[in-house]
Short mmCIF file of C-alpha atoms and ligand atoms in Angstrom, two decimals:
data_model
loop_
_atom_site.label_atom_id
_atom_site.label_comp_id
_atom_site.label_asym_id
_atom_site.label_seq_id
_atom_site.Cartn_x
_atom_site.Cartn_y
_atom_site.Cartn_z
CA MET Q 1 -66.31 106.28 -103.49
CA ALA Q 2 -67.56 103.67 -105.76
CA GLU Q 3 -70.16 104.89 -108.68
CA ALA Q 4 -71.79 101.55 -108.78
CA THR Q 5 -72.14 99.71 -105.32
CA PRO Q 6 -73.27 96.12 -105.43
CA LEU Q 7 -75.02 97.38 -101.78
CA TYR Q 8 -78.55 97.91 -101.39
CA ASP Q 9 -78.88 101.98 -101.55
CA THR Q 10 -80.63 102.15 -98.49
CA TYR Q 11 -78.27 103.27 -96.14
CA LEU Q 12 -76.77 106.91 -96.41
CA ARG Q 13 -73.01 106.10 -95.22
CA ALA Q 14 -70.83 108.98 -94.53
CA PRO Q 15 -67.42 108.43 -96.39
CA LEU Q 16 -65.23 107.02 -93.68
CA ARG Q 17 -63.76 103.82 -93.23
CA PHE Q 18 -62.63 101.90 -89.86
CA GLU Q 19 -60.43 99.15 -89.78
CA ARG Q 20 -59.74 99.10 -85.73
CA GLY Q 21 -61.30 99.77 -82.28
CA GLU Q 22 -59.63 100.39 -79.00
CA GLY Q 23 -61.89 101.46 -76.16
CA VAL Q 24 -63.64 104.73 -76.83
CA TRP Q 25 -61.69 105.26 -79.98
CA LEU Q 26 -62.28 104.29 -83.75
CA ILE Q 27 -59.36 104.14 -86.19
CA ALA Q 28 -59.57 104.74 -89.46
CA GLU Q 29 -57.99 103.01 -92.38
CA ASN Q 30 -55.61 106.02 -92.93
CA GLY Q 31 -54.77 105.87 -89.23
CA GLU Q 32 -57.08 109.14 -87.69
CA ARG Q 33 -58.55 108.52 -84.76
CA TYR Q 34 -61.82 109.23 -83.97
CA LEU Q 35 -63.73 109.76 -80.34
CA ASP Q 36 -66.72 107.19 -80.83
CA PHE Q 37 -69.52 108.80 -78.80
CA GLY Q 38 -71.99 107.26 -81.32
CA ALA Q 39 -70.93 103.74 -80.18
CA GLY Q 40 -72.68 102.48 -83.38
CA VAL Q 41 -76.06 103.40 -82.11
CA ALA Q 42 -75.81 102.82 -78.40
CA VAL Q 43 -74.36 99.16 -79.23
CA SER Q 44 -70.82 99.25 -78.24
CA SER Q 45 -71.60 99.83 -74.58
CA LEU Q 46 -68.39 98.56 -73.20
CA GLY Q 47 -66.26 100.60 -76.23
CA HIS Q 48 -64.33 98.70 -78.48
CA GLY Q 49 -62.06 95.75 -77.72
CA HIS Q 50 -63.45 95.25 -74.37
CA PRO Q 51 -60.74 92.26 -73.09
CA HIS Q 52 -63.63 90.79 -71.13
CA LEU Q 53 -65.82 90.67 -74.03
CA VAL Q 54 -63.07 89.62 -76.77
CA ASP Q 55 -61.89 86.61 -74.32
CA ALA Q 56 -65.49 85.29 -74.14
CA LEU Q 57 -66.19 85.30 -77.55
CA LYS Q 58 -62.79 83.61 -78.32
CA ALA Q 59 -63.54 81.18 -75.56
CA GLN Q 60 -66.90 80.46 -77.22
CA ALA Q 61 -65.53 80.01 -80.35
CA ASP Q 62 -63.06 77.09 -79.98
CA LYS Q 63 -66.06 74.99 -78.51
CA VAL Q 64 -69.26 75.52 -80.65
CA TRP Q 65 -70.86 78.22 -82.42
CA HIS Q 66 -74.50 77.22 -83.00
CA LEU Q 67 -76.63 74.58 -81.82
CA SER Q 68 -80.33 75.76 -82.45
CA ASN Q 69 -83.02 75.72 -80.17
CA LEU Q 70 -83.61 71.89 -80.86
CA TYR Q 71 -81.54 71.57 -77.86
CA GLU Q 72 -80.66 73.24 -74.56
CA VAL Q 73 -78.75 76.02 -74.76
CA PRO Q 74 -76.63 76.49 -71.23
CA GLY Q 75 -75.66 80.16 -71.87
CA GLN Q 76 -79.61 81.01 -72.56
CA GLU Q 77 -80.14 79.60 -68.86
CA THR Q 78 -77.44 81.60 -67.29
CA LEU Q 79 -78.17 84.80 -69.15
CA GLY Q 80 -81.96 84.10 -68.75
CA GLN Q 81 -81.30 83.71 -65.24
CA ARG Q 82 -79.29 86.57 -64.54
CA LEU Q 83 -81.71 88.96 -66.40
CA THR Q 84 -84.80 87.78 -64.37
CA GLU Q 85 -82.88 88.17 -61.25
CA ALA Q 86 -81.90 91.70 -62.23
CA THR Q 87 -85.53 92.85 -63.49
CA PHE Q 88 -89.25 92.34 -62.91
CA ALA Q 89 -89.07 89.75 -65.66
CA ASP Q 90 -89.66 85.82 -64.95
CA LYS Q 91 -89.05 84.58 -68.39
CA VAL Q 92 -86.79 85.48 -71.37
CA PHE Q 93 -86.71 84.81 -75.11
CA PHE Q 94 -83.60 85.76 -76.60
CA THR Q 95 -83.50 87.29 -80.42
CA ASN Q 96 -80.84 88.62 -82.71
CA SER Q 97 -82.11 92.29 -82.96
CA GLY Q 98 -84.05 94.89 -81.57
CA ALA Q 99 -87.00 94.65 -84.36
CA GLU Q 100 -87.15 90.99 -83.61
CA ALA Q 101 -87.29 91.69 -79.72
CA LEU Q 102 -90.33 93.94 -80.09
CA GLU Q 103 -92.10 91.46 -82.27
CA CYS Q 104 -91.70 89.08 -79.67
CA ALA Q 105 -93.36 91.32 -77.39
CA ILE Q 106 -96.24 92.31 -79.75
CA LYS Q 107 -96.83 88.45 -80.21
CA THR Q 108 -96.80 88.05 -76.31
CA ALA Q 109 -99.27 90.64 -75.82
CA ARG Q 110 -101.52 89.56 -78.24
CA ARG Q 111 -101.36 85.99 -77.65
CA TYR Q 112 -101.67 86.81 -73.62
CA GLN Q 113 -105.25 88.22 -74.46
CA PHE Q 114 -106.12 85.65 -76.98
CA SER Q 115 -105.27 83.04 -74.24
CA LYS Q 116 -107.34 84.65 -71.64
CA GLY Q 117 -110.37 84.45 -73.86
CA HIS Q 118 -110.02 87.90 -75.57
CA PRO Q 119 -108.63 87.06 -79.34
CA GLU Q 120 -110.47 90.45 -80.24
CA ARG Q 121 -108.22 92.34 -78.30
CA PHE Q 122 -104.80 92.64 -80.35
CA HIS Q 123 -104.86 96.49 -80.68
CA ILE Q 124 -101.34 98.64 -79.35
CA ILE Q 125 -101.40 101.58 -78.39
CA THR Q 126 -98.22 103.38 -79.46
CA PHE Q 127 -96.42 106.81 -79.46
CA GLU Q 128 -95.65 109.60 -81.87
CA GLY Q 129 -92.16 109.91 -82.73
CA ALA Q 130 -91.41 106.20 -81.73
CA PHE Q 131 -88.99 103.83 -83.21
CA HIS Q 132 -89.47 100.27 -83.12
CA GLY Q 133 -87.68 98.94 -86.01
CA ARG Q 134 -87.84 97.95 -89.61
CA THR Q 135 -90.10 94.78 -89.74
CA ILE Q 136 -93.47 94.99 -91.37
CA ALA Q 137 -95.47 95.00 -87.61
CA THR Q 138 -92.59 97.41 -86.23
CA ILE Q 139 -92.91 100.38 -88.72
CA ALA Q 140 -96.76 99.87 -87.91
CA ALA Q 141 -96.18 100.27 -84.52
CA GLY Q 142 -93.36 103.23 -84.87
CA GLY Q 143 -95.88 104.78 -87.16
CA GLN Q 144 -93.67 106.96 -89.11
CA GLU Q 145 -94.88 107.83 -92.72
CA LYS Q 146 -91.31 107.86 -94.11
CA TYR Q 147 -90.58 104.40 -93.17
CA LEU Q 148 -94.19 102.86 -93.92
CA GLU Q 149 -94.51 104.52 -97.52
CA GLY Q 150 -94.53 101.87 -100.75
CA PHE Q 151 -94.66 98.64 -98.48
CA GLY Q 152 -98.18 98.04 -98.69
CA PRO Q 153 -101.14 98.08 -96.25
CA LYS Q 154 -100.03 99.34 -92.51
CA ALA Q 155 -100.55 96.27 -90.50
CA PRO Q 156 -103.21 96.57 -88.51
CA GLY Q 157 -103.71 96.95 -84.76
CA PHE Q 158 -101.55 99.91 -83.82
CA ASP Q 159 -103.23 103.12 -82.95
CA GLN Q 160 -101.23 106.20 -82.23
CA VAL Q 161 -101.33 109.12 -79.94
CA PRO Q 162 -99.08 112.06 -78.81
CA PHE Q 163 -96.12 111.28 -76.62
CA GLY Q 164 -97.15 112.27 -73.01
CA ASP Q 165 -100.53 112.70 -73.64
CA ILE Q 166 -102.26 110.82 -71.40
CA GLU Q 167 -105.85 111.93 -72.22
CA ALA Q 168 -105.29 110.86 -75.74
CA VAL Q 169 -104.09 107.47 -74.48
CA LYS Q 170 -107.54 107.10 -72.27
CA ALA Q 171 -109.38 107.92 -75.44
CA ALA Q 172 -107.48 105.33 -77.54
CA ILE Q 173 -108.47 102.39 -75.22
CA THR Q 174 -111.10 100.38 -76.56
CA GLU Q 175 -112.49 96.70 -76.00
CA ALA Q 176 -109.97 95.59 -78.83
CA THR Q 177 -106.83 97.11 -76.99
CA ALA Q 178 -104.61 94.50 -75.84
CA ALA Q 179 -101.46 96.69 -74.68
CA ILE Q 180 -99.46 100.21 -74.53
CA LEU Q 181 -96.02 100.24 -76.15
CA ILE Q 182 -93.33 103.03 -75.32
CA GLU Q 183 -90.07 103.91 -75.03
CA PRO Q 184 -89.19 105.15 -71.66
CA VAL Q 185 -86.70 107.36 -73.77
CA GLN Q 186 -87.78 108.04 -76.97
CA GLY Q 187 -83.92 107.64 -78.88
CA GLU Q 188 -84.75 107.91 -82.64
CA GLY Q 189 -87.18 110.50 -82.07
CA GLY Q 190 -84.90 112.82 -80.83
CA ILE Q 191 -84.16 112.13 -76.70
CA ARG Q 192 -87.47 112.60 -75.52
CA PRO Q 193 -87.91 111.25 -72.15
CA ALA Q 194 -91.07 110.29 -70.68
CA THR Q 195 -91.81 111.87 -67.22
CA THR Q 196 -92.14 109.82 -64.35
CA GLU Q 197 -95.86 111.07 -64.05
CA PHE Q 198 -96.75 109.66 -67.52
CA MET Q 199 -95.17 106.16 -66.91
CA ARG Q 200 -97.11 106.11 -63.67
CA ALA Q 201 -100.42 107.11 -65.40
CA LEU Q 202 -99.64 104.57 -68.10
CA ARG Q 203 -98.89 101.76 -65.32
CA ALA Q 204 -102.16 102.90 -63.83
CA LEU Q 205 -104.45 102.94 -67.08
CA CYS Q 206 -103.25 99.33 -68.02
CA ASP Q 207 -103.80 97.70 -64.54
CA GLU Q 208 -107.46 99.47 -64.65
CA HIS Q 209 -108.37 98.17 -68.25
CA GLY Q 210 -106.36 94.90 -68.10
CA LEU Q 211 -103.98 95.76 -70.58
CA LEU Q 212 -99.87 94.99 -70.75
CA LEU Q 213 -97.38 97.88 -70.41
CA ILE Q 214 -94.56 96.90 -72.94
CA LEU Q 215 -91.43 98.88 -72.69
CA ASP Q 216 -88.88 99.09 -75.59
CA GLU Q 217 -85.56 99.52 -74.26
CA VAL Q 218 -83.96 98.73 -77.15
CA GLN Q 219 -81.88 101.96 -77.01
CA CYS Q 220 -82.15 103.22 -73.15
CA GLY Q 221 -81.72 100.01 -71.43
CA VAL Q 222 -78.60 98.10 -70.24
CA GLY Q 223 -77.03 100.87 -68.02
CA ARG Q 224 -77.79 103.73 -70.79
CA THR Q 225 -79.23 105.97 -68.46
CA GLY Q 226 -77.18 105.23 -65.48
CA LYS Q 227 -79.85 102.32 -64.24
CA LEU Q 228 -79.67 99.07 -65.69
CA PHE Q 229 -83.05 99.82 -67.19
CA ALA Q 230 -84.46 103.02 -67.56
CA HIS Q 231 -88.14 102.31 -66.45
CA GLU Q 232 -86.36 101.59 -62.79
CA TRP Q 233 -85.61 105.94 -62.69
CA SER Q 234 -89.65 106.06 -62.57
CA GLY Q 235 -90.37 103.01 -60.22
CA VAL Q 236 -92.80 101.87 -62.88
CA THR Q 237 -92.59 97.84 -64.07
CA PRO Q 238 -93.75 97.04 -67.29
CA ASP Q 239 -95.41 93.30 -67.84
CA ILE Q 240 -92.98 93.05 -71.16
CA MET Q 241 -89.77 94.42 -72.26
CA ALA Q 242 -88.06 94.68 -75.42
CA VAL Q 243 -84.02 94.91 -75.22
CA ALA Q 244 -81.30 94.86 -77.63
CA LYS Q 245 -78.32 97.02 -78.66
CA GLY Q 246 -76.15 97.37 -75.56
CA ILE Q 247 -76.97 93.89 -74.43
CA GLY Q 248 -74.71 92.35 -76.91
CA GLY Q 249 -71.88 94.87 -76.69
CA GLY Q 250 -71.66 94.48 -80.76
CA PHE Q 251 -72.65 91.50 -81.17
CA PRO Q 252 -76.12 90.87 -82.63
CA LEU Q 253 -78.41 89.85 -79.36
CA GLY Q 254 -82.09 90.96 -78.43
CA ALA Q 255 -84.01 89.82 -75.87
CA CYS Q 256 -87.97 90.05 -74.72
CA LEU Q 257 -88.62 89.58 -71.06
CA ALA Q 258 -92.15 89.38 -69.40
CA THR Q 259 -93.57 88.47 -66.36
CA ALA Q 260 -94.84 84.43 -66.04
CA GLU Q 261 -98.29 85.60 -66.19
CA ALA Q 262 -97.93 87.81 -69.29
CA ALA Q 263 -95.79 84.96 -71.01
CA SER Q 264 -98.33 82.44 -69.88
CA GLY Q 265 -99.74 82.50 -73.67
CA MET Q 266 -96.36 81.42 -75.32
CA LYS Q 267 -96.72 77.77 -75.39
CA ALA Q 268 -94.61 75.49 -77.32
CA GLY Q 269 -94.71 76.21 -80.80
CA THR Q 270 -96.18 79.28 -80.80
CA HIS Q 271 -92.57 81.29 -81.43
CA GLY Q 272 -88.96 80.70 -82.66
CA SER Q 273 -86.00 81.65 -83.87
CA THR Q 274 -83.03 80.05 -85.56
CA TYR Q 275 -80.52 81.75 -84.46
CA GLY Q 276 -82.00 83.59 -81.21
CA GLY Q 277 -79.90 82.81 -77.96
CA ASN Q 278 -76.97 81.44 -80.05
CA PRO Q 279 -74.09 80.29 -77.97
CA LEU Q 280 -71.79 82.90 -79.49
CA ALA Q 281 -74.20 85.55 -78.29
CA MET Q 282 -74.99 84.02 -74.86
CA ALA Q 283 -71.07 84.26 -74.57
CA VAL Q 284 -70.83 87.69 -74.98
CA GLY Q 285 -74.24 88.80 -73.81
CA ASN Q 286 -73.01 87.20 -70.24
CA ALA Q 287 -69.77 88.50 -70.47
CA VAL Q 288 -71.37 92.22 -70.90
CA LEU Q 289 -73.71 91.65 -67.86
CA ASP Q 290 -70.29 90.48 -65.81
CA VAL Q 291 -69.07 94.32 -66.45
CA VAL Q 292 -72.33 96.17 -66.36
CA LEU Q 293 -73.33 94.68 -63.08
CA SER Q 294 -69.89 94.54 -61.38
CA ASP Q 295 -69.65 97.20 -58.19
CA GLY Q 296 -69.52 100.65 -59.07
CA PHE Q 297 -70.16 100.57 -62.65
CA LEU Q 298 -73.71 102.27 -63.25
CA GLN Q 299 -72.58 104.58 -60.32
CA ASN Q 300 -69.77 105.51 -62.76
CA VAL Q 301 -71.76 105.81 -66.01
CA ARG Q 302 -74.16 108.08 -63.39
CA ASP Q 303 -70.76 110.22 -62.34
CA VAL Q 304 -69.41 110.76 -66.00
CA ALA Q 305 -73.16 111.75 -66.90
CA LEU Q 306 -72.95 114.72 -64.66
CA VAL Q 307 -69.68 115.57 -66.51
CA PHE Q 308 -71.47 115.35 -69.93
CA ARG Q 309 -75.07 117.39 -68.52
CA GLN Q 310 -72.56 120.01 -67.02
CA GLY Q 311 -70.47 120.64 -70.30
CA LEU Q 312 -73.84 121.04 -72.12
CA ALA Q 313 -75.25 122.76 -69.77
CA SER Q 314 -72.53 125.34 -70.02
CA LEU Q 315 -72.28 124.85 -73.99
CA GLU Q 316 -76.14 125.68 -74.24
CA ASP Q 317 -75.27 128.87 -71.99
CA ARG Q 318 -72.39 130.36 -73.97
CA TYR Q 319 -73.77 129.66 -77.44
CA PRO Q 320 -77.49 130.42 -77.05
CA ASP Q 321 -77.30 131.54 -80.87
CA LEU Q 322 -76.67 128.02 -81.96
CA ILE Q 323 -77.98 125.81 -79.20
CA GLU Q 324 -81.81 125.46 -78.78
CA ASP Q 325 -81.77 122.84 -76.33
CA VAL Q 326 -80.00 119.93 -74.66
CA ARG Q 327 -81.46 116.88 -72.81
CA GLY Q 328 -81.04 113.45 -71.90
CA GLU Q 329 -80.66 110.73 -69.39
CA GLY Q 330 -77.55 109.49 -68.12
CA LEU Q 331 -75.41 108.72 -71.35
CA MET Q 332 -77.91 109.08 -73.78
CA LEU Q 333 -77.59 112.63 -74.48
CA GLY Q 334 -79.09 114.73 -77.28
CA ILE Q 335 -78.48 118.25 -78.41
CA LYS Q 336 -81.01 120.21 -80.75
CA PRO Q 337 -79.07 123.20 -82.24
CA LYS Q 338 -80.82 126.08 -84.19
CA VAL Q 339 -78.77 125.14 -87.81
CA PRO Q 340 -79.99 121.84 -89.25
CA SER Q 341 -78.22 119.21 -86.92
CA ALA Q 342 -76.64 117.54 -90.25
CA GLU Q 343 -74.37 120.76 -90.23
CA LEU Q 344 -73.74 120.04 -86.45
CA LEU Q 345 -72.83 116.58 -87.11
CA GLN Q 346 -70.60 117.61 -89.91
CA ALA Q 347 -68.58 119.88 -87.67
CA ILE Q 348 -68.16 117.31 -85.07
CA ARG Q 349 -67.12 115.18 -87.74
CA ALA Q 350 -64.59 117.61 -88.43
CA GLU Q 351 -63.16 117.54 -85.12
CA HIS Q 352 -62.92 113.80 -84.91
CA LEU Q 353 -65.76 113.09 -82.86
CA LEU Q 354 -68.83 110.89 -83.59
CA GLY Q 355 -72.64 111.00 -82.74
CA VAL Q 356 -75.69 110.01 -84.74
CA PRO Q 357 -78.39 111.69 -86.05
CA ALA Q 358 -82.30 111.48 -84.52
CA GLY Q 359 -85.45 113.07 -85.30
CA ASP Q 360 -86.58 116.75 -84.15
CA ASN Q 361 -83.69 118.07 -85.52
CA VAL Q 362 -81.28 116.50 -82.61
CA LEU Q 363 -77.47 115.43 -82.75
CA ARG Q 364 -77.36 112.16 -80.24
CA LEU Q 365 -73.94 111.66 -78.19
CA LEU Q 366 -74.15 108.21 -76.98
CA PRO Q 367 -70.82 107.40 -75.67
CA PRO Q 368 -70.08 103.81 -74.50
CA LEU Q 369 -70.72 103.23 -70.80
CA VAL Q 370 -66.88 102.93 -69.92
CA THR Q 371 -66.00 106.48 -71.09
CA THR Q 372 -64.26 108.15 -68.45
CA ALA Q 373 -64.54 111.96 -67.29
CA GLU Q 374 -61.44 112.83 -68.96
CA GLU Q 375 -62.60 111.24 -72.04
CA ALA Q 376 -66.36 112.97 -71.83
CA ARG Q 377 -64.50 116.15 -71.30
CA ASP Q 378 -62.33 115.38 -74.29
CA GLY Q 379 -65.58 114.99 -76.34
CA LEU Q 380 -66.79 118.22 -74.91
CA ALA Q 381 -63.94 120.31 -75.94
CA ARG Q 382 -64.07 118.83 -79.49
CA LEU Q 383 -68.16 119.80 -79.51
CA GLU Q 384 -67.30 123.12 -78.57
CA ARG Q 385 -64.57 123.50 -81.57
CA ALA Q 386 -67.13 122.12 -83.55
CA VAL Q 387 -69.96 124.95 -82.22
CA GLU Q 388 -67.46 127.49 -82.65
CA SER Q 389 -66.78 126.70 -86.05
CA LEU Q 390 -70.40 126.96 -86.69
CA ARG Q 391 -70.23 130.50 -85.58
CA ALA Q 392 -67.42 131.38 -87.29
CA ALA Q 393 -68.96 129.87 -90.51
CA ARG Q 394 -72.07 131.90 -90.05
CA ALA Q 395 -70.33 135.18 -89.18
CA LEU Q 396 -68.56 134.70 -92.42
CA LYS Q 397 -72.05 134.49 -94.49
CA SER Q 398 -73.39 137.09 -92.93
CA ALA Q 399 -70.29 139.55 -93.20
C1 LIG J 401 -82.63 100.27 -82.62
C2 LIG J 401 -83.90 100.28 -82.01
C3 LIG J 401 -84.83 99.19 -82.41
C4 LIG J 401 -84.45 98.20 -83.52
O1 LIG J 401 -83.67 97.28 -83.27
P1 LIG J 401 -82.69 96.74 -84.26
O2 LIG J 401 -81.59 95.82 -83.98
O3 LIG J 401 -82.18 97.74 -85.36
O4 LIG J 401 -83.89 95.92 -85.06
C5 LIG J 401 -86.08 99.17 -81.69
N1 LIG J 401 -86.38 100.13 -80.75
C6 LIG J 401 -85.48 100.91 -80.58
C7 LIG J 401 -86.07 102.12 -79.43
C8 LIG J 401 -84.41 101.15 -81.27
O5 LIG J 401 -83.54 102.25 -80.75
#
């Protein structure tokens, strides 16, 4: 590895160099194949090189790449129409990333209260363990000290309470509260699903106090949990929702969705993005939806998720000395080992299986949504060999 890199030192990168992708596989420069159950942190929702996405991107590349939002962008109208038809939302704003989708969601909520004559209502209640991005506002929303330290005063207006604690939420509501912001399944926080009961209680509190419910479905949305959006499992609908990652299938794309009422303060000139809703992104986003909304696709996600769930439960039963917990919804899976999760990550990599680290000492598996049952079993077998190697290493150490 290079001693002096021209790149910022912000990332702790694994020494792996991939040059190609094929479905659920990544192929390294040396030709070795890795089963990609990290999917670029839940982004490569349809795996690598999906022909429908490749065709859509190439076709748009031949027409026009960029227009700006000075003009109408037909792909935005189409994708916006499809997203609103498929969800609670009436309005969509397109962004390039998750953090920008959250920025739009936060601004939409604050602006709503402002336009209703309540400029003092700008506080947003958020949850411990949350992750909403790395901008100045979203690190304040996430509230994690490790991301806030050294970047000046924490942006005001974010009040954090323990995840799942409805009494703490009630106690945090004041005359200055505008909204509640939650991930239905915490991703970076360690694959922690909110219960249906909690989601319903948040909705009821919002209705009672005139607050907006904002969901961050950047990671858990777009089919990841086996429904188009994770909140559908609870039957609770938000007022505003941030989406990104899987909706672009690897092309940078995010969106903020809102009801007409929640978006009513966002008048012409109040918000904007140079790239947001760019024709290339729209072509890919529409192609992703073609696949995810096709007959039987989400059912297949749920079926393959069952294979994982059973495989992980069996692993947990057979390795109680090494596995403390397995959790997740759909294809958003977490394994909490009794050793540092970095060791398990190393061990699965040695088996040419890729995962993603998370908080709470959890290793995430976020397989592409196109993973077949057979590929799932392949991944489970690799995981088992990795756990077996940890057991062997442990036996060696204590011998
Ligand atoms: C990844 C993520 C974000 C931030 O998305 P970026 O595209 O990295 O800005 C926000 N919220 C959640 C839940 C995420 O998983």
